[in-house]
mmCIF file of C-alpha atoms in Angstrom:
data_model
loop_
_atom_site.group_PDB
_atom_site.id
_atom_site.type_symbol
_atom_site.label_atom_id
_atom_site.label_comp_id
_atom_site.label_asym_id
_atom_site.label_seq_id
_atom_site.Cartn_x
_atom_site.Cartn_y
_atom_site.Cartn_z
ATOM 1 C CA UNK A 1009 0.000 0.000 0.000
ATOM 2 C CA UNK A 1010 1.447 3.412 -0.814
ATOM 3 C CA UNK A 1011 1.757 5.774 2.254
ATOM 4 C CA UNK A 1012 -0.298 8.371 3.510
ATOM 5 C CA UNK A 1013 0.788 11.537 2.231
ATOM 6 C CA UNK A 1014 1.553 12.572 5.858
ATOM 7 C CA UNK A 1015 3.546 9.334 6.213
ATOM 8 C CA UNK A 1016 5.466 10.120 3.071
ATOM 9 C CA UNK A 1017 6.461 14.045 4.332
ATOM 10 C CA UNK A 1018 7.093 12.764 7.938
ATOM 11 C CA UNK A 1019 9.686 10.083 6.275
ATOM 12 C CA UNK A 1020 10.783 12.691 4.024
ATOM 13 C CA UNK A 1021 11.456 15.415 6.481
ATOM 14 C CA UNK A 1022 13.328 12.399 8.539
ATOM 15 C CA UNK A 1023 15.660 11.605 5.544
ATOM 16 C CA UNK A 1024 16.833 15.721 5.029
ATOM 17 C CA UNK A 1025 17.433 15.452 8.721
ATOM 18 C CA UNK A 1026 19.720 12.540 8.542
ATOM 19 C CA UNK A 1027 21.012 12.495 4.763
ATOM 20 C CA UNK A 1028 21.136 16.682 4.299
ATOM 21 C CA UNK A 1029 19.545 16.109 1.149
ATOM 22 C CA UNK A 1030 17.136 14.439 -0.850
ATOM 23 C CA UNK A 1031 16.565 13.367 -4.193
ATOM 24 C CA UNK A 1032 13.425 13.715 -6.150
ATOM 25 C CA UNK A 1033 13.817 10.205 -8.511
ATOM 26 C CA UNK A 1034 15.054 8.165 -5.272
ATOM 27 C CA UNK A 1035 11.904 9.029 -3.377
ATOM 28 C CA UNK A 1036 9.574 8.386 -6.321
ATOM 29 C CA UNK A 1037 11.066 4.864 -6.488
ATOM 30 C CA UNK A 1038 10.834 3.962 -2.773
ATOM 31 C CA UNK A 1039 7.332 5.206 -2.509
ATOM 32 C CA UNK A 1040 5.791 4.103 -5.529
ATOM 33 C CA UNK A 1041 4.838 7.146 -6.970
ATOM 34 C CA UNK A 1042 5.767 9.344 -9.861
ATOM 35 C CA UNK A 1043 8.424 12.323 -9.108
ATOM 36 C CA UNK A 1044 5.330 15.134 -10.068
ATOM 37 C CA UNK A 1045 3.930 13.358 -7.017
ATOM 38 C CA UNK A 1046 6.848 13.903 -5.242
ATOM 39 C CA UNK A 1047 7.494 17.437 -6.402
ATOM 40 C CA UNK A 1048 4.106 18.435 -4.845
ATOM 41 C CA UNK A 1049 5.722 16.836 -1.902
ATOM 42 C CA UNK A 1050 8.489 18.795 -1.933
ATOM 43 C CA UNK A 1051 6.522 21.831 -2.303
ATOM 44 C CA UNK A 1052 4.276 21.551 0.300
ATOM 45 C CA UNK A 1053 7.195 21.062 2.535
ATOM 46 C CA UNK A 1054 8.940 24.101 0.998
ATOM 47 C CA UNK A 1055 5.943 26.267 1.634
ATOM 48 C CA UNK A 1056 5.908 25.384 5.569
ATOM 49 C CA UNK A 1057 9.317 26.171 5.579
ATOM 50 C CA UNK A 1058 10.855 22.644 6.152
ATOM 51 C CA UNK A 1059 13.312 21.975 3.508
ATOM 52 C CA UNK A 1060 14.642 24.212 0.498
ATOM 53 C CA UNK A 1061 13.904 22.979 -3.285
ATOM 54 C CA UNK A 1062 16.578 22.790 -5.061
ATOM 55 C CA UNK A 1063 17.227 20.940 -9.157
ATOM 56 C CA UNK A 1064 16.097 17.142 -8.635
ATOM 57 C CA UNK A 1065 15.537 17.331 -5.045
ATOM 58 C CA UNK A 1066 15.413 19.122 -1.529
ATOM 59 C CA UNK A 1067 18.152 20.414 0.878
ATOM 60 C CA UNK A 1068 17.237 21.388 4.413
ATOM 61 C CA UNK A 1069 16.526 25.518 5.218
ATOM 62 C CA UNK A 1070 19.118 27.334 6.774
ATOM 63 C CA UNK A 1071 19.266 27.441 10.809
ATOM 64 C CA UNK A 1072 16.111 29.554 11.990
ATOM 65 C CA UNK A 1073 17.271 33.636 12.001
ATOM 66 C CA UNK A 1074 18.537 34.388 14.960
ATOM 67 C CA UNK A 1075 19.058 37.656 16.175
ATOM 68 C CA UNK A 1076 22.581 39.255 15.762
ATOM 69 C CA UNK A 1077 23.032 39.393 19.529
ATOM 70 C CA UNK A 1078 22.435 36.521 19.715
ATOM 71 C CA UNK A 1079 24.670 34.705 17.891
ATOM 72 C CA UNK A 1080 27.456 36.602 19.297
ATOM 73 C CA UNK A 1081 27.405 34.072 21.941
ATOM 74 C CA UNK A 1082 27.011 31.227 20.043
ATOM 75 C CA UNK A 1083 29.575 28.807 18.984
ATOM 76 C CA UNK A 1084 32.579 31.452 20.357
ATOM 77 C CA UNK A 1085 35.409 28.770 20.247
ATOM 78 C CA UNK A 1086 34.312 27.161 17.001
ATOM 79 C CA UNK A 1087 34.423 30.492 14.993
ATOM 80 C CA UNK A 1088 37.473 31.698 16.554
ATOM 81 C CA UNK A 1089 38.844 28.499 15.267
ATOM 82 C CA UNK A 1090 37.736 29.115 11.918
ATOM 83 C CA UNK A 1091 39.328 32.479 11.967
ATOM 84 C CA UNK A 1092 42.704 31.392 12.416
ATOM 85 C CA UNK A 1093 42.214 29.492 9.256
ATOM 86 C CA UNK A 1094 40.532 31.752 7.511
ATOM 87 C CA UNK A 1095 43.966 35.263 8.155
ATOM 88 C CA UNK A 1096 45.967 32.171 6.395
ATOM 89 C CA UNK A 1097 44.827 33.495 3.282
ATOM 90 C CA UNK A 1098 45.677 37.032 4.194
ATOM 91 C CA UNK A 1099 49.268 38.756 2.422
ATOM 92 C CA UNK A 1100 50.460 42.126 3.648
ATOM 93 C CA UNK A 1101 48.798 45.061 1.871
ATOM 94 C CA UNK A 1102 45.998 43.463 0.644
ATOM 95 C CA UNK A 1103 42.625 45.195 0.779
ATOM 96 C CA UNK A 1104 39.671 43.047 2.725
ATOM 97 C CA UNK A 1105 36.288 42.874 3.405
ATOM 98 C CA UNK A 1106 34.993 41.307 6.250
ATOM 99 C CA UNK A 1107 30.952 41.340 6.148
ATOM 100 C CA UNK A 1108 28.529 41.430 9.094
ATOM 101 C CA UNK A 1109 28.357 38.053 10.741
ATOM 102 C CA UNK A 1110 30.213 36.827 14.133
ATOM 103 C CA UNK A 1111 32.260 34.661 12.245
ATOM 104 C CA UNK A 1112 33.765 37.350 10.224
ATOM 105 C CA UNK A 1113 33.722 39.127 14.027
ATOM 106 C CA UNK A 1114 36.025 36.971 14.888
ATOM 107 C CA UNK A 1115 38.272 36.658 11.877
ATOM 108 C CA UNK A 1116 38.943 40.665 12.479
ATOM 109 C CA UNK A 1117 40.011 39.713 16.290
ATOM 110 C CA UNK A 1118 42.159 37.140 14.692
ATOM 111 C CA UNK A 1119 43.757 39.347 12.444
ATOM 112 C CA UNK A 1120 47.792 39.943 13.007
ATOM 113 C CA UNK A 1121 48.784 42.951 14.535
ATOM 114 C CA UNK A 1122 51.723 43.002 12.670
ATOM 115 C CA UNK A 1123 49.890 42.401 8.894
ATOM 116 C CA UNK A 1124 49.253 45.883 7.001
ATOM 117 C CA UNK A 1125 45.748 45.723 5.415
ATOM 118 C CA UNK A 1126 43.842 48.097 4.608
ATOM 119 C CA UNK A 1127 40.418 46.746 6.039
ATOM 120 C CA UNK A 1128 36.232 47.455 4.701
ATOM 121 C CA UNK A 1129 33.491 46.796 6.516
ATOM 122 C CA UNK A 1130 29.804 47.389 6.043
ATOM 123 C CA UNK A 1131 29.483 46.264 10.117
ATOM 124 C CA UNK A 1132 30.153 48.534 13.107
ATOM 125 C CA UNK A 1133 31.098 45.934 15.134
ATOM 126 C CA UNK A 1134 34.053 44.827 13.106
ATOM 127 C CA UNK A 1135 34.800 48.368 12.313
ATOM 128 C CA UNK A 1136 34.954 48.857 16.359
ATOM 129 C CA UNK A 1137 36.961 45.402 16.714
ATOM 130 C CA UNK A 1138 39.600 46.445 14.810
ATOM 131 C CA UNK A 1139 39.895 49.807 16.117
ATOM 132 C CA UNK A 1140 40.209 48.066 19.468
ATOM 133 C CA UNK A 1141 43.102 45.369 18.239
ATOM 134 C CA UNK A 1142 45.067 47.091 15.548
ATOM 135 C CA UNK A 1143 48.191 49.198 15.389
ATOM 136 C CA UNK A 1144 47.894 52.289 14.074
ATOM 137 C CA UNK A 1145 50.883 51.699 12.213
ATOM 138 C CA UNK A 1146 49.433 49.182 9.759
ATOM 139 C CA UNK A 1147 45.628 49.415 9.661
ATOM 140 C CA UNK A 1148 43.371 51.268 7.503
ATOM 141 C CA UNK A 1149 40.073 50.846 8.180
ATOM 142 C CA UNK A 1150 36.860 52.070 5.915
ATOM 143 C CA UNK A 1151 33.618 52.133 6.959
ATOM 144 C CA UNK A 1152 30.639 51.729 4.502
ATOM 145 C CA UNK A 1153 27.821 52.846 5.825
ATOM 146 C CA UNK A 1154 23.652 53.312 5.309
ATOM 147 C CA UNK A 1155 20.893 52.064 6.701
ATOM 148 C CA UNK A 1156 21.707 48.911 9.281
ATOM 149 C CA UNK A 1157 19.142 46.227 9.331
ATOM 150 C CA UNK A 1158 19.547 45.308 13.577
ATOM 151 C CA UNK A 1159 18.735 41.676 12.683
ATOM 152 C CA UNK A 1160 22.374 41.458 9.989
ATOM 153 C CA UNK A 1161 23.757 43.746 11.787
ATOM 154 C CA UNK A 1162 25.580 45.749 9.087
ATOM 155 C CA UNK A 1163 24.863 48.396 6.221
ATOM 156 C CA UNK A 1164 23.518 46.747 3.086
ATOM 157 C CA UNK A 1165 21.497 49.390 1.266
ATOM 158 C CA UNK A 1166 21.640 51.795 -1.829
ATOM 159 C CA UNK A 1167 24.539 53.709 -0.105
ATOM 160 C CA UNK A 1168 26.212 50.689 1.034
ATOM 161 C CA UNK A 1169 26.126 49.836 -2.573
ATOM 162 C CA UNK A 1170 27.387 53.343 -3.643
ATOM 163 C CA UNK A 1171 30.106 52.987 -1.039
ATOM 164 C CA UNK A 1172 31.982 49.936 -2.786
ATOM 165 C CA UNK A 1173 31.805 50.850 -6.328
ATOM 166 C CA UNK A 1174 35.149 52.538 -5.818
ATOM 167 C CA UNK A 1175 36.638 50.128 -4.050
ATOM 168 C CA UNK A 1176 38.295 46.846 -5.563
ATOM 169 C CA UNK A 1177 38.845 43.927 -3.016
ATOM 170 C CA UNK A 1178 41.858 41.729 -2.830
ATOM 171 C CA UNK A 1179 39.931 39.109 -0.716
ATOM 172 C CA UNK A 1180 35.901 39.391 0.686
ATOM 173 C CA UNK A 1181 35.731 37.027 3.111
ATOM 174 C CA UNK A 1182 31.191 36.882 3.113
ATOM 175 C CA UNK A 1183 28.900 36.080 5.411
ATOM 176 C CA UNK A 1184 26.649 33.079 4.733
ATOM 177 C CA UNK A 1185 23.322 31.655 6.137
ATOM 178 C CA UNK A 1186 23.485 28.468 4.605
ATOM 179 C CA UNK A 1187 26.129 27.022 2.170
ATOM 180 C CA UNK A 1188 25.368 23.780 -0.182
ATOM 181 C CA UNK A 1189 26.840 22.526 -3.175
ATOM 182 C CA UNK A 1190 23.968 22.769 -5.142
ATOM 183 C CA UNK A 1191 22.588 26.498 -3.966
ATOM 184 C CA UNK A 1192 26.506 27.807 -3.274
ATOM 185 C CA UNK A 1193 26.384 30.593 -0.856
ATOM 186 C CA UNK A 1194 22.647 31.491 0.389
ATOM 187 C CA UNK A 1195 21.630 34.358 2.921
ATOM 188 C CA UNK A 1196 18.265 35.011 4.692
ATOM 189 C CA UNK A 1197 17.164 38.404 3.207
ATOM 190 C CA UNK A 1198 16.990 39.620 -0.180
ATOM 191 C CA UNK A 1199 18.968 42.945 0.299
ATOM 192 C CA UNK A 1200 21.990 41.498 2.174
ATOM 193 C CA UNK A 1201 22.075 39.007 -0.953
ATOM 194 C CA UNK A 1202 22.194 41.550 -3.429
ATOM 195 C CA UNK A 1203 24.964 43.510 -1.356
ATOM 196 C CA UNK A 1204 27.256 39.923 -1.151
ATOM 197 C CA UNK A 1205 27.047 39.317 -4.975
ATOM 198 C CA UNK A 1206 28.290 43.109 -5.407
ATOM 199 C CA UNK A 1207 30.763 43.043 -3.149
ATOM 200 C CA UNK A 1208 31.449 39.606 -4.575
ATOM 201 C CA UNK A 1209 31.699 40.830 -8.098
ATOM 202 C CA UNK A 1210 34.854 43.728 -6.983
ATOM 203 C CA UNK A 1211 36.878 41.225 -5.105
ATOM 204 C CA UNK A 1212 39.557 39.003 -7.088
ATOM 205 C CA UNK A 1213 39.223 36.239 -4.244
ATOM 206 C CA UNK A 1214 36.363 35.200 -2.128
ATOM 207 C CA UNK A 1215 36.120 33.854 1.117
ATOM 208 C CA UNK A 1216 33.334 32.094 3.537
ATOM 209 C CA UNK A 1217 33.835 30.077 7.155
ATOM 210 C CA UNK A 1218 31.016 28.576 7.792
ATOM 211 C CA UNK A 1219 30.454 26.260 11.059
ATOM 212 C CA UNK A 1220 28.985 23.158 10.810
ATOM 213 C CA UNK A 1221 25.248 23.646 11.224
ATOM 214 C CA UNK A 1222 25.458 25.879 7.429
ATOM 215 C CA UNK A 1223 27.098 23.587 5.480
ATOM 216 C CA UNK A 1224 24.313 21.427 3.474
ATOM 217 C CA UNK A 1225 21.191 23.950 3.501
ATOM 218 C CA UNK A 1226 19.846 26.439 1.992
ATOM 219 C CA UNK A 1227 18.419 29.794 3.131
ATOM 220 C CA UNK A 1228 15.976 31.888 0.763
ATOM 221 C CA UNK A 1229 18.260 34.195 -1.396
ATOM 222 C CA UNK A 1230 21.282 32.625 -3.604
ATOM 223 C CA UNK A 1231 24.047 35.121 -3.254
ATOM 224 C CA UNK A 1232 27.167 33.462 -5.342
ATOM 225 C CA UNK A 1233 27.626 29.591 -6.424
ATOM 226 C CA UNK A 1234 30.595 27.645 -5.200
ATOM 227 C CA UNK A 1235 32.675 28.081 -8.277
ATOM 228 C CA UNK A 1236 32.348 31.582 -7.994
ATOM 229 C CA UNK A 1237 34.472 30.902 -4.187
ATOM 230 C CA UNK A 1238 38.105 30.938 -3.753
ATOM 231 C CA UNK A 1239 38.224 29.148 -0.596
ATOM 232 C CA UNK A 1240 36.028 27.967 1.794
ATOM 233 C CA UNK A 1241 36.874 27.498 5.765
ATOM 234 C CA UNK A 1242 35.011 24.479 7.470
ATOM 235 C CA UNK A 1243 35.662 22.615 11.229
ATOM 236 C CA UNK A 1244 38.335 20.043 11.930
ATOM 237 C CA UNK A 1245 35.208 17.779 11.905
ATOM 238 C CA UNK A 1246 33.327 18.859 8.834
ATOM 239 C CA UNK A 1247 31.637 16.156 6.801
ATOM 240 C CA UNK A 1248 30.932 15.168 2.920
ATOM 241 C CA UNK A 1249 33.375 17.844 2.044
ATOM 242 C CA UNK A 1250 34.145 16.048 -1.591
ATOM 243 C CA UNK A 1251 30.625 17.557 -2.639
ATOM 244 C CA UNK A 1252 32.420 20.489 -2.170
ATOM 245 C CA UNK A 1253 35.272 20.299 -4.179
ATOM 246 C CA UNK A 1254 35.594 22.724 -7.322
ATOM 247 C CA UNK A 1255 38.705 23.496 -9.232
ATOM 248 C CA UNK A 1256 39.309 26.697 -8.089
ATOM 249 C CA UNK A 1257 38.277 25.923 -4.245
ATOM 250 C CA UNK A 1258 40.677 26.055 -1.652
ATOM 251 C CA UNK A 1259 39.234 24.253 1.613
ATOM 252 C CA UNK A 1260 40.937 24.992 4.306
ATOM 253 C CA UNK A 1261 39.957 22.577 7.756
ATOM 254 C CA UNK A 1262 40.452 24.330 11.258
ATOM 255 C CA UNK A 1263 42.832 22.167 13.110
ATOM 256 C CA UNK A 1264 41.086 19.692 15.764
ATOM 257 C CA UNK A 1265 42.230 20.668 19.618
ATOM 258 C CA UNK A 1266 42.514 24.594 17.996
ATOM 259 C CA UNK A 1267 39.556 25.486 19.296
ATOM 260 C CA UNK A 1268 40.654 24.343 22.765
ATOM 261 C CA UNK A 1269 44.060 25.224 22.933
ATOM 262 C CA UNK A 1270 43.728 28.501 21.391
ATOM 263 C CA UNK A 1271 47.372 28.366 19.637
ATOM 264 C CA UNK A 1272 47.241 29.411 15.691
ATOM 265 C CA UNK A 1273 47.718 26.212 13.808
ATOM 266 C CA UNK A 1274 47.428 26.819 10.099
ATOM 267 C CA UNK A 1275 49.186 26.451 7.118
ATOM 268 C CA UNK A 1276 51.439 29.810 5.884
ATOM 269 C CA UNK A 1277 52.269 28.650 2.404
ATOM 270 C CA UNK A 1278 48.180 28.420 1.353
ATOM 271 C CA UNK A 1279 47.777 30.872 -1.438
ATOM 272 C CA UNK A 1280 45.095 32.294 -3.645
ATOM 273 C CA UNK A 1281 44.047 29.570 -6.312
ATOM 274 C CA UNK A 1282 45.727 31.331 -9.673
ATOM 275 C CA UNK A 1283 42.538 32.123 -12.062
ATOM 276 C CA UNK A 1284 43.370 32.677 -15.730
ATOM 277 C CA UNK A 1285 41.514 36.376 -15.316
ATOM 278 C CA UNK A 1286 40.195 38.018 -12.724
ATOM 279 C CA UNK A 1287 36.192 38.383 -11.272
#
């Protein structure tokens, strides 16, 4: 007998929870059904909210928003962690962009003391970070600025926009709300998407660190796809990460015990994939 419609969503709900993704023809063939059948499946899951449809299948949505204060306590050790692999990437004099998001909070904490960047942010909190930990000496810091959204917690409006047309970027290292191999990069609202594929399209190399919990789903707005990333900073413990793998993708693991120890453990020789033209 062919399950209940509420059977089938229950067991497909239960398979994104445990798989991270399912596929449309798989489903079809365990339940018996055509793949329109499970399309409209797939849908009505969509429309509560419960997965994210994607080409041939679902992934799971992106962690519920959470408000920015909020996830300034969250995960502290983990994304200090990622940090230290992320300013790996980092050369003296380059010009970076570190988006709103506490991950990229703590990349700017991370960042040497000794390293001369010039540094942009759209997010006062990182602009008030590194005023706090730099020298003098080797930081520049620019602001861009505009209306601030409290719940991304940094400028991503028409001035924001203005702000970075003159402004080319040796390295953006984005924020993301969800990261999968079929979506790339996703974020939760529609303006902060359209601000990450602008800043996105000025910067030669691109950069996301993304804990555990984004990698494999999907939030509502695509901002770049993974081929459009330079490198990609994951957990010691991160899983499935061959999905991940593109040509031109660095992926750089934080060490295991890092996060613990709080020593820097990463490798100095990584450099920025070579691209036969820039973005």
């Amino acid at each position: 007998m062919k399950p209940l419609i509420q059977e089938r969503l229950s067991v497909i709900s239960a398979r994104l929870a445990e798989h991270g993704r399912v596929l449309s023809s798989e489903l079809a063939a365990e339940f018996h059904v055509s793949e329109d059948t499970i399309r409209r499946d797939l849908r009505e899951l969509a429309a509560a909210g419960l997965c994210k449809r994607v080409y041939g299948g679902a992934l799971p949505t992106a962690t519920p928003k959470v408000h920015f204060n909020t996830r300034l306590t969250d995960n502290r050790d983990v994304k200090a962690a990622l940090a230290r692999a992320a300013i790996a990437t980092l050369r003296p004099n380059m010009t970076v962009f570190l988006d709103s998001g506490t991950t990229n909070l703590a990349i700017a904490f991370a960042l040497p003391k000794d390293l001369p960047l010039t540094v942009v942010t759209n997010a006062p909190t990182i602009a008030a970070a590194i005023i706090q930990t730099a020298q003098v000496n080797t930081t520049e810091l620019i602001t861009i600025g505009g209306n601030i959204p409290i719940a991304i917690g940094g400028a991503v409006g028409s001035r924001a926009l203005r702000d970075i047309e003159a402004i080319t970027f040796d390295i953006a290292c984005l924020g993301a709300c969800g990261i999968a191999p079929d979506t790339g990069i996703t974020a939760d609202y529609l303006e902060d998407a359209h601000f990450k594929q602008a800043v996105a399209a000025r910067s030669r190399a691109v950069l996301v660190a993304a804990t555990n919990d984004k990698l494999g789903t999907a939030a509502a707005h695509a901002v770049v796809p993974l081929d459009q990333c330079d490198f990609l900073c994951v957990e010691h413990d991160a899983q499935a990460l061959g999905l991940y793998e593109r040509p031109d993708l660095t992926i750089l693991r934080a060490p295991d015990g890092l996060e613990r120890s709080g020593q820097t453990k990463f490798d100095e020789s990584i450099t920025r994939p070579e691209r036969s033209e820039d973005r």
